[in-house]
mmCIF file of C-alpha atoms in Angstrom:
data_model
loop_
_atom_site.group_PDB
_atom_site.id
_atom_site.type_symbol
_atom_site.label_atom_id
_atom_site.label_comp_id
_atom_site.label_asym_id
_atom_site.label_seq_id
_atom_site.Cartn_x
_atom_site.Cartn_y
_atom_site.Cartn_z
ATOM 1 C CA MET J 1 -5.692 7.982 2.179
ATOM 2 C CA ARG J 2 -4.233 7.490 -1.287
ATOM 3 C CA ILE J 3 -4.234 3.870 -2.443
ATOM 4 C CA HIS J 4 -2.019 2.808 -5.365
ATOM 5 C CA ILE J 5 -3.260 -0.285 -7.208
ATOM 6 C CA ALA J 6 -1.642 -2.547 -9.800
ATOM 7 C CA THR J 7 -2.432 -5.972 -11.168
ATOM 8 C CA ASP J 8 -2.082 -8.270 -14.112
ATOM 9 C CA HIS J 9 -4.791 -9.858 -16.228
ATOM 10 C CA ALA J 10 -5.709 -12.304 -13.434
ATOM 11 C CA GLY J 11 -6.624 -9.500 -11.039
ATOM 12 C CA LEU J 12 -8.087 -6.945 -13.436
ATOM 13 C CA GLU J 13 -11.731 -7.537 -12.529
ATOM 14 C CA PHE J 14 -10.948 -7.511 -8.793
ATOM 15 C CA SER J 15 -8.897 -4.355 -9.222
ATOM 16 C CA THR J 16 -11.765 -2.520 -10.895
ATOM 17 C CA GLN J 17 -14.231 -3.578 -8.211
ATOM 18 C CA LEU J 18 -11.805 -2.748 -5.403
ATOM 19 C CA GLN J 19 -11.176 0.715 -6.813
ATOM 20 C CA GLU J 20 -14.912 1.436 -6.758
ATOM 21 C CA HIS J 21 -15.142 0.097 -3.193
ATOM 22 C CA LEU J 22 -12.248 2.273 -1.978
ATOM 23 C CA ILE J 23 -13.542 5.406 -3.708
ATOM 24 C CA GLU J 24 -16.928 4.872 -2.038
ATOM 25 C CA GLN J 25 -15.069 4.861 1.293
ATOM 26 C CA GLY J 26 -13.506 8.226 0.485
ATOM 27 C CA HIS J 27 -10.017 7.095 -0.509
ATOM 28 C CA ALA J 28 -8.125 8.528 -3.466
ATOM 29 C CA VAL J 29 -7.220 5.692 -5.831
ATOM 30 C CA VAL J 30 -4.425 5.656 -8.401
ATOM 31 C CA ASP J 31 -4.584 2.824 -10.953
ATOM 32 C CA HIS J 32 -1.145 1.816 -12.252
ATOM 33 C CA GLY J 33 -2.462 -0.687 -14.736
ATOM 34 C CA PRO J 34 -3.183 -2.459 -16.795
ATOM 35 C CA ASP J 35 -5.956 -0.497 -18.480
ATOM 36 C CA HIS J 36 -7.297 -3.426 -20.533
ATOM 37 C CA TYR J 37 -7.315 -7.219 -20.477
ATOM 38 C CA ASP J 38 -4.315 -8.898 -22.062
ATOM 39 C CA ALA J 39 -3.742 -12.532 -21.090
ATOM 40 C CA LEU J 40 -0.040 -12.126 -21.888
ATOM 41 C CA ASP J 41 0.622 -8.929 -19.948
ATOM 42 C CA ASP J 42 3.583 -8.656 -17.595
ATOM 43 C CA TYR J 43 2.883 -7.507 -14.033
ATOM 44 C CA PRO J 44 6.356 -6.348 -12.877
ATOM 45 C CA ALA J 45 6.248 -2.836 -14.354
ATOM 46 C CA PHE J 46 2.694 -2.238 -13.093
ATOM 47 C CA CYS J 47 3.545 -3.371 -9.564
ATOM 48 C CA ILE J 48 6.895 -1.608 -9.421
ATOM 49 C CA ARG J 49 5.310 1.684 -10.543
ATOM 50 C CA ALA J 50 2.622 1.354 -7.864
ATOM 51 C CA ALA J 51 5.266 0.596 -5.231
ATOM 52 C CA GLN J 52 7.407 3.549 -6.334
ATOM 53 C CA ALA J 53 4.364 5.811 -6.038
ATOM 54 C CA VAL J 54 3.690 4.582 -2.483
ATOM 55 C CA VAL J 55 7.275 5.381 -1.459
ATOM 56 C CA ASP J 56 7.201 8.755 -3.227
ATOM 57 C CA ASP J 57 3.948 9.697 -1.492
ATOM 58 C CA GLN J 58 5.130 8.553 1.917
ATOM 59 C CA ARG J 59 8.397 10.481 1.575
ATOM 60 C CA ALA J 60 6.366 13.574 0.621
ATOM 61 C CA GLY J 61 4.228 13.180 3.746
ATOM 62 C CA VAL J 62 1.176 11.840 1.929
ATOM 63 C CA GLU J 63 -0.624 9.007 3.676
ATOM 64 C CA ALA J 64 -0.476 6.188 1.112
ATOM 65 C CA LEU J 65 -0.566 2.411 0.791
ATOM 66 C CA GLY J 66 -0.557 0.000 -2.138
ATOM 67 C CA VAL J 67 -2.490 -3.049 -3.311
ATOM 68 C CA VAL J 68 -1.159 -5.431 -5.956
ATOM 69 C CA PHE J 69 -2.961 -8.446 -7.454
ATOM 70 C CA GLY J 70 -2.138 -11.452 -9.534
ATOM 71 C CA GLY J 71 -3.250 -15.037 -9.840
ATOM 72 C CA SER J 72 -1.417 -16.035 -6.661
ATOM 73 C CA GLY J 73 -0.045 -12.643 -5.581
ATOM 74 C CA ASN J 74 3.453 -14.082 -5.224
ATOM 75 C CA GLY J 75 5.105 -12.496 -8.252
ATOM 76 C CA GLU J 76 3.415 -9.177 -7.594
ATOM 77 C CA GLN J 77 4.695 -9.164 -4.006
ATOM 78 C CA ILE J 78 8.215 -9.982 -5.199
ATOM 79 C CA ALA J 79 8.119 -7.192 -7.801
ATOM 80 C CA ALA J 80 6.859 -4.608 -5.307
ATOM 81 C CA ASN J 81 9.496 -5.623 -2.773
ATOM 82 C CA LYS J 82 12.261 -4.728 -5.240
ATOM 83 C CA VAL J 83 11.488 -1.038 -4.588
ATOM 84 C CA GLU J 84 13.561 0.447 -1.778
ATOM 85 C CA GLY J 85 11.310 1.335 1.122
ATOM 86 C CA ILE J 86 8.556 -1.120 0.251
ATOM 87 C CA ARG J 87 7.448 -3.796 2.640
ATOM 88 C CA ALA J 88 4.924 -5.832 0.653
ATOM 89 C CA ALA J 89 3.072 -8.658 2.365
ATOM 90 C CA LEU J 90 1.257 -11.549 0.712
ATOM 91 C CA VAL J 91 -2.094 -11.691 2.479
ATOM 92 C CA TRP J 92 -4.499 -14.619 2.533
ATOM 93 C CA ASN J 93 -6.613 -13.951 5.637
ATOM 94 C CA LEU J 94 -7.693 -11.134 7.947
ATOM 95 C CA ASP J 95 -5.142 -11.922 10.652
ATOM 96 C CA VAL J 96 -2.262 -11.729 8.176
ATOM 97 C CA ALA J 97 -3.601 -8.424 6.799
ATOM 98 C CA GLU J 98 -3.625 -6.965 10.296
ATOM 99 C CA LEU J 99 -0.280 -8.427 11.374
ATOM 100 C CA ALA J 100 1.378 -7.157 8.200
ATOM 101 C CA ARG J 101 0.653 -3.621 9.409
ATOM 102 C CA GLU J 102 1.098 -4.163 13.149
ATOM 103 C CA HIS J 103 4.362 -6.120 13.049
ATOM 104 C CA ASN J 104 5.934 -5.186 9.719
ATOM 105 C CA ASP J 105 4.535 -1.738 8.926
ATOM 106 C CA ALA J 106 3.768 -3.206 5.494
ATOM 107 C CA ASN J 107 2.912 -0.495 3.011
ATOM 108 C CA VAL J 108 1.771 -2.769 0.182
ATOM 109 C CA ILE J 109 -0.594 -5.723 0.320
ATOM 110 C CA SER J 110 -0.421 -8.469 -2.306
ATOM 111 C CA ILE J 111 -3.395 -10.730 -2.930
ATOM 112 C CA GLY J 112 -3.983 -13.753 -5.130
ATOM 113 C CA ALA J 113 -7.086 -12.914 -7.148
ATOM 114 C CA ARG J 114 -7.607 -16.562 -8.096
ATOM 115 C CA GLN J 115 -7.512 -17.587 -4.441
ATOM 116 C CA HIS J 116 -10.271 -15.419 -2.973
ATOM 117 C CA THR J 117 -13.740 -13.996 -3.512
ATOM 118 C CA VAL J 118 -14.119 -10.285 -4.122
ATOM 119 C CA GLU J 119 -15.788 -9.965 -0.704
ATOM 120 C CA GLU J 120 -12.724 -11.522 0.958
ATOM 121 C CA VAL J 121 -10.462 -9.150 -0.952
ATOM 122 C CA PHE J 122 -12.504 -6.160 0.241
ATOM 123 C CA ASP J 123 -12.231 -7.427 3.824
ATOM 124 C CA PHE J 124 -8.454 -7.980 3.563
ATOM 125 C CA VAL J 125 -7.841 -4.541 2.095
ATOM 126 C CA ASP J 126 -10.203 -2.804 4.518
ATOM 127 C CA ARG J 127 -8.457 -4.430 7.482
ATOM 128 C CA PHE J 128 -5.022 -3.596 6.075
ATOM 129 C CA VAL J 129 -5.907 0.058 5.468
ATOM 130 C CA ALA J 130 -7.608 0.463 8.863
ATOM 131 C CA THR J 131 -4.785 -1.057 10.904
ATOM 132 C CA PRO J 132 -2.109 1.382 12.088
ATOM 133 C CA PHE J 133 1.497 0.491 12.787
ATOM 134 C CA PRO J 134 1.736 0.949 16.561
ATOM 135 C CA GLY J 135 5.519 1.408 16.442
ATOM 136 C CA ASP J 136 6.445 -1.135 19.100
ATOM 137 C CA GLU J 137 10.204 -0.971 19.659
ATOM 138 C CA ARG J 138 10.912 -4.596 18.755
ATOM 139 C CA HIS J 139 9.059 -4.308 15.447
ATOM 140 C CA ALA J 140 10.554 -0.901 14.613
ATOM 141 C CA ARG J 141 14.024 -2.282 15.360
ATOM 142 C CA ARG J 142 13.534 -5.225 12.999
ATOM 143 C CA ILE J 143 12.116 -3.041 10.241
ATOM 144 C CA ALA J 144 15.121 -0.726 10.608
ATOM 145 C CA GLN J 145 17.458 -3.707 10.217
ATOM 146 C CA VAL J 146 15.774 -4.721 6.966
ATOM 147 C CA GLY J 147 15.952 -1.118 5.755
ATOM 148 C CA ALA J 148 19.658 -0.882 6.581
ATOM 149 C CA TYR J 149 20.379 -4.034 4.607
ATOM 150 C CA GLU J 150 18.287 -2.749 1.723
ATOM 151 C CA ARG J 151 20.215 0.543 1.625
ATOM 152 C CA ASP J 152 23.792 -0.597 2.137
ATOM 153 C CA GLY J 153 23.999 -4.307 2.928
ATOM 154 C CA ALA J 154 24.518 -3.757 6.639
ATOM 155 C CA LEU J 155 23.615 -6.653 8.913
ATOM 156 C CA VAL J 156 23.559 -6.844 12.687
ATOM 157 C CA ASP J 157 26.024 -9.255 14.239
ATOM 158 C CA GLY J 158 24.767 -12.787 14.537
ATOM 159 C CA PRO J 159 26.018 -16.314 14.967
ATOM 160 C CA ALA J 160 28.449 -17.624 12.387
ATOM 161 C CA PRO J 161 26.904 -20.044 9.915
ATOM 162 C CA ARG J 162 27.748 -23.663 10.520
ATOM 163 C CA GLU J 163 27.388 -26.597 8.246
ATOM 164 C CA ARG J 164 25.542 -29.631 9.571
ATOM 165 C CA ASN J 165 25.646 -33.107 8.183
#
């Protein structure tokens, strides 16, 4: 599998260690930056490029996922999710890593580097990569609804909003 990785300064050390870990497991790794420590760097371009590469690979039939890091992982997840076709999940434990794949067919995992040990990060990513999307109808239906909104703003019918006081 090809794994696209991006981070900011807060996740740079984890990113380097994770890349080595994934290569040892036989994965192809593409590092989208940064290539050096800069405490003032901006993560959006790194994460968006990694997310775009995941989508491009998947559309070309290449098995690919992404991993983005930051201090909390929140901004990196938000940036990745701006790319059409990306379903990035903020992961903080093994169950969430697995459910992100099983229920949401997440194709990018976001992790807070300041929140976890490197061993926990390895476990989260390993679980994420190893878990397939089983394609259950209810989950596929929901993912398709999100995709439709992302493409053209289409929403399924639902109850009318009502104000409550």
